[in-house]
Coordinates of C-alpha atoms in Angstrom, one line a residue:
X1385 CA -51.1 -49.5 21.8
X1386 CA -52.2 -47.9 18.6
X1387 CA -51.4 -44.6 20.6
X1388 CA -47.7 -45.6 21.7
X1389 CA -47.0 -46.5 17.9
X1390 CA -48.6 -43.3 16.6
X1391 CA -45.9 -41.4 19.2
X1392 CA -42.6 -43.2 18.5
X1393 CA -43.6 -42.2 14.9
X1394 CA -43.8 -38.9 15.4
X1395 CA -40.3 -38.7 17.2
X1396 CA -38.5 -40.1 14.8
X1397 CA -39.8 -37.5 12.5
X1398 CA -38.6 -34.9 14.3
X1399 CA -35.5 -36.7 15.4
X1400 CA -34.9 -36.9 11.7
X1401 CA -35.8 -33.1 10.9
X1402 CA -32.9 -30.8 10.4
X1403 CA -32.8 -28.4 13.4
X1404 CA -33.0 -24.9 12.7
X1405 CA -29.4 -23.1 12.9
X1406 CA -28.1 -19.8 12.4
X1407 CA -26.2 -19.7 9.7
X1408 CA -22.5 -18.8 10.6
X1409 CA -21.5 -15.2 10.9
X1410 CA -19.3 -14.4 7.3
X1411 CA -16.0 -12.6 7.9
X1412 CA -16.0 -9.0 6.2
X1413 CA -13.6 -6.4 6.4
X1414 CA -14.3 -2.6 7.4
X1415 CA -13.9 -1.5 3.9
X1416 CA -16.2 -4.0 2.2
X1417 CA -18.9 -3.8 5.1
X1418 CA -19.1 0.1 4.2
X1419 CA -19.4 -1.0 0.4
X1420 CA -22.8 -2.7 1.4
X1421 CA -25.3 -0.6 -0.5
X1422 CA -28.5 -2.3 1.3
X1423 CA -27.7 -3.9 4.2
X1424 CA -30.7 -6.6 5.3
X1425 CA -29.5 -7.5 8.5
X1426 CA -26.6 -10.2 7.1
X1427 CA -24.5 -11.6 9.8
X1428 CA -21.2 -10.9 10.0
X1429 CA -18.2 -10.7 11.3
X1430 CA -15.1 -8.1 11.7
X1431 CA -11.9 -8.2 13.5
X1432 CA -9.8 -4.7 14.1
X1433 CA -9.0 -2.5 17.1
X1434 CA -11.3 -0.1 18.7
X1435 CA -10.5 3.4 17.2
X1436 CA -13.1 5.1 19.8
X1437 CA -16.0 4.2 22.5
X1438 CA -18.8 5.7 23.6
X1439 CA -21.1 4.4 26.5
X1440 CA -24.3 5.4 26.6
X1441 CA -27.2 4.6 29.6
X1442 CA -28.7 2.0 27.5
X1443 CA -26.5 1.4 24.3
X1444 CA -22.7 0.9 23.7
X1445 CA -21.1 2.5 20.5
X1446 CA -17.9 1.1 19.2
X1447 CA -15.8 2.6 15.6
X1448 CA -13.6 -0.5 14.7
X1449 CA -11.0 -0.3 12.3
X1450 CA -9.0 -3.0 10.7
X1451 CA -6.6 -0.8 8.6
X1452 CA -8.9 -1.3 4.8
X1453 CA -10.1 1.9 5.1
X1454 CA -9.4 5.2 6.3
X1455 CA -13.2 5.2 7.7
X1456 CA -14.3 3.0 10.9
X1457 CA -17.4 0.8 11.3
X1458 CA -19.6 1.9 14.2
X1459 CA -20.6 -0.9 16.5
X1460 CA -23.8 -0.7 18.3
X1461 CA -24.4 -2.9 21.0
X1462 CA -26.3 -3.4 24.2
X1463 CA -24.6 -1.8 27.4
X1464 CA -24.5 -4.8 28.8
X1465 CA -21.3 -5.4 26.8
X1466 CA -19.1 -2.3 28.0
X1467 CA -16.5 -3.3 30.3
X1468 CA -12.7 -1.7 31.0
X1469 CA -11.1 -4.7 28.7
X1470 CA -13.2 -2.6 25.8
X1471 CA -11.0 0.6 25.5
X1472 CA -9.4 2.7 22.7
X1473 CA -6.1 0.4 21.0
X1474 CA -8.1 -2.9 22.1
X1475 CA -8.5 -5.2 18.9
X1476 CA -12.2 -7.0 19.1
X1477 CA -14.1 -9.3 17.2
X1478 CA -17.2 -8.6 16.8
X1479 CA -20.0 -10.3 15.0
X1480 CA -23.3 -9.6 14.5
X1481 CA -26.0 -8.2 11.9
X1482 CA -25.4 -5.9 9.9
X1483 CA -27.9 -3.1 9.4
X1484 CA -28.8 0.2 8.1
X1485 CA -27.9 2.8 9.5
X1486 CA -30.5 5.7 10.9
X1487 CA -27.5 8.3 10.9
X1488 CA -26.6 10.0 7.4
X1489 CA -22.7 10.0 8.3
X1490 CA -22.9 6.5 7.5
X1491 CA -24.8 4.1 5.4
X1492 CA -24.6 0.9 7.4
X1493 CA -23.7 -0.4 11.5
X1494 CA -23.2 -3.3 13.0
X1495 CA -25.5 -4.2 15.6
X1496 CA -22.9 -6.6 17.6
X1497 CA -24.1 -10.1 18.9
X1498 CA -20.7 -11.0 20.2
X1499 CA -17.8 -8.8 21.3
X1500 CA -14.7 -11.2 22.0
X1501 CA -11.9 -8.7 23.2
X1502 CA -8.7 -10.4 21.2
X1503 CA -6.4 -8.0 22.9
X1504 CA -6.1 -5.3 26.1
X1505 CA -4.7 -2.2 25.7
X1506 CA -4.3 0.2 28.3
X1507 CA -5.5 3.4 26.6
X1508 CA -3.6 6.3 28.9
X1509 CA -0.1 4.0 28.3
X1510 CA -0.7 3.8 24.6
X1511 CA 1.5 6.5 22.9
X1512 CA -1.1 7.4 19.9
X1513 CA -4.0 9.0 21.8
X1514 CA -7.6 9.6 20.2
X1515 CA -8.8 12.4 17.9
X1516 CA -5.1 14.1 18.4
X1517 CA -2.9 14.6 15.6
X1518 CA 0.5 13.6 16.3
X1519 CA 3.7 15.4 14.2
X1520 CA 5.3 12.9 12.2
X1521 CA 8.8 13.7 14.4
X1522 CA 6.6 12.0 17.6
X1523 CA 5.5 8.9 15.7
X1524 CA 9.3 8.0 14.6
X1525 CA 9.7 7.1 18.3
X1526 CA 7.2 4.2 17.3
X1527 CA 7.4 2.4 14.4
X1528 CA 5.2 -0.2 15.4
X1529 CA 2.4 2.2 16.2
X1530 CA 2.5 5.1 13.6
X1531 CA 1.0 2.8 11.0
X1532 CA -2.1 2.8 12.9
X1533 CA -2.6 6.5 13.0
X1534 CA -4.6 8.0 9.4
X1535 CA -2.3 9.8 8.1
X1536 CA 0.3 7.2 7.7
X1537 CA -2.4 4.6 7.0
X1538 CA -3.4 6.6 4.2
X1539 CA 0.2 6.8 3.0
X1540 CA 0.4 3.4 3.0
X1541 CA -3.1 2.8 1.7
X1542 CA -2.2 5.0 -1.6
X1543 CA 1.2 3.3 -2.1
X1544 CA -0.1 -0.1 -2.1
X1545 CA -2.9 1.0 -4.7
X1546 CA -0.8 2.9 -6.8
X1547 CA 1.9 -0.1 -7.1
X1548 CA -1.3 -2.2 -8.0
X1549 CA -2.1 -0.1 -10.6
X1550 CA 1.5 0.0 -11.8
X1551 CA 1.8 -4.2 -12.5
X1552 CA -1.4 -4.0 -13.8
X1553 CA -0.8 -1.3 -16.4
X1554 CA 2.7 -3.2 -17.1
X1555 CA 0.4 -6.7 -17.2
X1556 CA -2.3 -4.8 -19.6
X1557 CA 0.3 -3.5 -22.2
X1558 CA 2.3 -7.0 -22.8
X1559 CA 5.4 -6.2 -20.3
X1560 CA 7.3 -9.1 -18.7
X1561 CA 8.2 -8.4 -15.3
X1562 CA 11.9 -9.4 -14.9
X1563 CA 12.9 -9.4 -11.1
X1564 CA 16.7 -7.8 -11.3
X1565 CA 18.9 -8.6 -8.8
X1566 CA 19.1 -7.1 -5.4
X1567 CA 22.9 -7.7 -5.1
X1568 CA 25.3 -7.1 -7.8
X1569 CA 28.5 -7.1 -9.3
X1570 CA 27.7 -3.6 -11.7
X1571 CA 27.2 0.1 -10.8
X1572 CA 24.7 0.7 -13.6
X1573 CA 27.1 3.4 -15.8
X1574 CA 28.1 4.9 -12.4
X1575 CA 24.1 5.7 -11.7
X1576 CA 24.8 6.6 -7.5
X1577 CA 27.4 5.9 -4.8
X1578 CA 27.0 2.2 -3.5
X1579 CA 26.3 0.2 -0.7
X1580 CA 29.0 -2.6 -0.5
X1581 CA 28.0 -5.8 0.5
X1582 CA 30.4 -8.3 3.1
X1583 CA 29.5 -10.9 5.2
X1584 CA 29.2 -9.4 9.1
X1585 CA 31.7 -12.4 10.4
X1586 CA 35.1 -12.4 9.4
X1587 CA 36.2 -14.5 6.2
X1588 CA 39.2 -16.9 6.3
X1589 CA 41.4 -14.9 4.1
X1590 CA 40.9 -11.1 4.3
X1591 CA 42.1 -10.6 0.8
X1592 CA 39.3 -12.6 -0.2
X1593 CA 35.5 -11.6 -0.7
X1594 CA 32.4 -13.7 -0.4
X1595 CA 31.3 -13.7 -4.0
X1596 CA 35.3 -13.6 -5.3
X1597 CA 34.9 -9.9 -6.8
X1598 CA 33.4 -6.9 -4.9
X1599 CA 29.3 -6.8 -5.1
X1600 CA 26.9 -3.9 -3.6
X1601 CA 23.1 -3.2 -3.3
X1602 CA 21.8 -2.3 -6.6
X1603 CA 21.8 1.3 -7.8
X1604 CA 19.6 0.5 -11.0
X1605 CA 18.1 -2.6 -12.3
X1606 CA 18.5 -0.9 -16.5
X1607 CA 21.4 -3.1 -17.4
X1608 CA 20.1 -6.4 -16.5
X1609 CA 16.8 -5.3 -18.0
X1610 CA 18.6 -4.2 -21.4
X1611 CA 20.5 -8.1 -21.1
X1612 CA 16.2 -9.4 -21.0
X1613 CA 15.2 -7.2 -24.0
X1614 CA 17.4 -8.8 -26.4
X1615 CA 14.7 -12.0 -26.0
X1616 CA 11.9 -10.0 -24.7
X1617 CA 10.2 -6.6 -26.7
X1618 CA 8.7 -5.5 -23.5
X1619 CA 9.9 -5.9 -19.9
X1620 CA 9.8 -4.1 -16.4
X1621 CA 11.4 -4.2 -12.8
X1622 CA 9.8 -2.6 -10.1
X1623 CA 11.9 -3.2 -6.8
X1624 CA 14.5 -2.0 -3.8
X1625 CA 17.0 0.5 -5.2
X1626 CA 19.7 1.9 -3.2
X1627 CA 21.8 5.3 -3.4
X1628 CA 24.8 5.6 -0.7
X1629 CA 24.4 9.5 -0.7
X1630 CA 25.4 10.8 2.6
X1631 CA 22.5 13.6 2.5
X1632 CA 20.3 14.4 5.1
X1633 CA 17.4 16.6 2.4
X1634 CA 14.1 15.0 1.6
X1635 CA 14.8 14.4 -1.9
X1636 CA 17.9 11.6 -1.4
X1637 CA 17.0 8.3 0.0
X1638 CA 18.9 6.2 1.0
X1639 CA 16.2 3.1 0.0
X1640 CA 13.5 3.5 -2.4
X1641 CA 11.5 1.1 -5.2
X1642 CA 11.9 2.4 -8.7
X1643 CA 10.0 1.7 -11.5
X1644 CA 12.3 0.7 -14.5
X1645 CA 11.6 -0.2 -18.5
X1646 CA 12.6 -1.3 -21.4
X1647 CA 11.3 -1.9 -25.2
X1648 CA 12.7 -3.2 -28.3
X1649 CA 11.9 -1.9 -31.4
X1650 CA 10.5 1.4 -30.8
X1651 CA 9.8 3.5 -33.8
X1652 CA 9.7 6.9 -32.4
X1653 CA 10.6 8.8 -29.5
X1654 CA 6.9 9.9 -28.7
X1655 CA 5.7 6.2 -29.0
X1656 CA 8.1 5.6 -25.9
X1657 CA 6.6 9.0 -24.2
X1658 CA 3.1 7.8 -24.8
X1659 CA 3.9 4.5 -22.9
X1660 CA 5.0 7.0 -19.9
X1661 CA 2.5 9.4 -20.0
X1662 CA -0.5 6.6 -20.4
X1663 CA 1.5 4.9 -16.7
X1664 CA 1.1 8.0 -14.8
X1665 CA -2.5 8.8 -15.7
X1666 CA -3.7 5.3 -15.6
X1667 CA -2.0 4.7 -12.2
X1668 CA -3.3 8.5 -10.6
X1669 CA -6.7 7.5 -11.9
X1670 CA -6.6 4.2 -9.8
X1671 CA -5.8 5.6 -6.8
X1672 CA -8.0 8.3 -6.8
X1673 CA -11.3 5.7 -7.7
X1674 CA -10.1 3.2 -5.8
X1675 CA -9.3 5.1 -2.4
X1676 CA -10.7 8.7 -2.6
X1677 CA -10.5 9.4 1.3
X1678 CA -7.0 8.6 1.6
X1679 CA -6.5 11.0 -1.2
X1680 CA -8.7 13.8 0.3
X1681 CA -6.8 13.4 3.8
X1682 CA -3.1 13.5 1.6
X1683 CA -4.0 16.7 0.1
X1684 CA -5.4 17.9 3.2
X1685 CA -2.5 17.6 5.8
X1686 CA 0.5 16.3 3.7
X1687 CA 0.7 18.1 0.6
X1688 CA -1.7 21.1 0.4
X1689 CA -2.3 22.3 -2.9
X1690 CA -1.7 19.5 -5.1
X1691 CA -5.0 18.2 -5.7
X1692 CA -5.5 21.0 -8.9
X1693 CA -2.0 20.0 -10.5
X1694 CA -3.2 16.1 -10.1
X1695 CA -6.3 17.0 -11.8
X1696 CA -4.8 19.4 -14.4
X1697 CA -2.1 16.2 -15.6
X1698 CA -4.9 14.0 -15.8
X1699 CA -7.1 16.7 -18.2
X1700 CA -4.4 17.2 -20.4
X1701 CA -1.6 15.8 -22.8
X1702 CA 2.0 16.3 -21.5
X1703 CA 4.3 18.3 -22.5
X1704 CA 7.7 17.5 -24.3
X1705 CA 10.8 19.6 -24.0
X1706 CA 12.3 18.4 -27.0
X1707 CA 14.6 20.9 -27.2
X1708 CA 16.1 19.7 -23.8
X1709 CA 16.0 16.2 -25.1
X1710 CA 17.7 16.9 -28.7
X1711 CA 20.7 19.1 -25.9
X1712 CA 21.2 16.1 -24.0
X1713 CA 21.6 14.0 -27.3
X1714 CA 24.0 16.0 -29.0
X1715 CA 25.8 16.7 -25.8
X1716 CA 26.4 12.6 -25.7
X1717 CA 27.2 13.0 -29.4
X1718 CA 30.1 15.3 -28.9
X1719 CA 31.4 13.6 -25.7
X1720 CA 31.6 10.5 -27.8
X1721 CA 33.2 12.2 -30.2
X1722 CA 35.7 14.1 -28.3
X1723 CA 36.4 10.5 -26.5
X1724 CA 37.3 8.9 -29.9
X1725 CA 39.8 11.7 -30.9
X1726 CA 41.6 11.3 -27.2
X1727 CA 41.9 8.0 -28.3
X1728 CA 43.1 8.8 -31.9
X1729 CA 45.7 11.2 -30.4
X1730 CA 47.2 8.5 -27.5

């Protein structure tokens, strides 16, 4: 008797004992898994498509990407895992420990617990094959592909850094961002030709427009902003712009985002060519600390021989054509002037 009582004891102990779990696997992304400076075997867990795949007698090897960085996360895993559903374009997850890695090309690997295939892709279908560089004429045919391939993730990569970096400066130095609208009444001073805006059905009265007066896509947001510095010292836009140039050459687009600014009370011209100057090396420097791979492929296969003029404007102060500056000044001067005796004369 003393025995049984001794026993149920005992049972309810461990009935009431926490049982041992694993603790759950956190979600990382590529970029910040590669960050890991000593990796001690953490569990994990990453979700991105399969970039390449390499089956081995014994072991599986995996490079996942998820688009963070421009480098992939190798995946090693038992071969026991390989099937066809595991091929280049499929996206995984794929969770496990994460470890350090024996190879110097990279300082840490995933050594995969779990590989759930989220989606098939049939690898010789898929238009963007492996370790081939496509020309950017091919990858037009795809727009919902090409922003897989480096080169355009690296674009897009840089961009989103670099308009980071350009709030932040904005942010740092007391700006107000003022969003300007996308549709307006105003040409900005006759800036570009314009897109006119009409509704796509037909309105009652042709005569008539949606808005009562004729309104297009914005050419420039600089007169609304000058409106906002009248109650504001410092303020910036940083959005859509649009040019109606019928031009086929690199340098006109049709859409583009354009950094705009204005300040009140300004004291000198260089004060307003320091603010400039301090926005294009702060938001260079960004970039290239913040995403120096990206930067290395752009200079390697997109614009060759840049990478010494970017470190030469970062080095040194710029420099100020005045003399062009003090032309254009007293070339407004005398137009105003010549305007003003037209208007004498009539």
């Amino acid at each position: 008797m003393f025995g049984a009582r001794c026993l149920l004891r005992a049972l309810r102990s461990c009935s009431s004992a926490p049982c041992p779990r694993h603790r759950p696997a956190a979600r990382v992304s590529v970029r910040g898994a590669l960050g890991v400076q000593s990796a001690n075997g953490e569990r994990v867990k990453v979700q991105g498509w399969i970039r390449s795949i390499r089956s081995q007698k014994e072991v599986l090897f995996l490079h996942v990407n998820d688009g963070s960085s421009l480098e992939s996360l190798q995946v090693v895993a038992d071969s026991s895992f390989d099937s066809r559903e595991l091929a280049f374009g499929s996206s995984v997850e794929v969770q496990g420990q994460l470890v350090k890695s024996p190879s110097k090309k990279q300082n840490v690997e995933l050594k995969a617990e779990k590989i759930e295939v989220v989606g098939n892709c049939d690898a010789k279908a898929f238009p963007v094959k492996y370790k081939e560089r496509h020309p950017l004429e091919y990858l037009r045919q795809y727009p919902h592909l090409r922003c897989r391939t480096n080169v355009l993730g690296s674009v897009l990569r840089v961009r989103s850094e670099a308009t980071a970096a350009i709030h932040s400066f904005f942010k740092d130095s007391g700006f107000v961002h003022i969003h300007t609208p996308v549709i307006t009444s105003n040409d900005c001073e006759g800036a570009g030709e314009l897109f006119q805006v009409e509704p796509s059905s037909k309105i009652k009265v042709p005569e008539e427009n949606f808005f009562n007066i004729p309104v297009f896509l914005t050419v420039s947001g600089q007169l609304h902003l000058e409106v906002m510095s009248g109650a504001f010292t410092q303020v910036f836009t940083f959005g859509p712009t649009f040019r109606a140039e019928n031009s086929q050459s690199r340098r006109h687009l049709a859409e583009f985002y354009m950094v705009e600014a204005e300040i009140s009370f300004l004291e000198s011209l260089q004060d307003l060519m320091q603010v400039m100057e301090s926005l294009f090396k702060t938001t260079a420097m960004t970039v290239l600390s913040n995403c120096p791979k990206d930067v290395e492929l752009c200079h390697k296969f997109i614009a060759p021989g840049q990478k010494d003029r970017l470190e030469h404007m970062l080095k040194n102060n710029f420099l100020v054509l005045l003399l062009l500056i003090f032309w254009f000044l007293e070339l407004e001067n005398s137009l105003e002037e010549a305007s003003e005796r037209n208007d004498t004369i009539s």
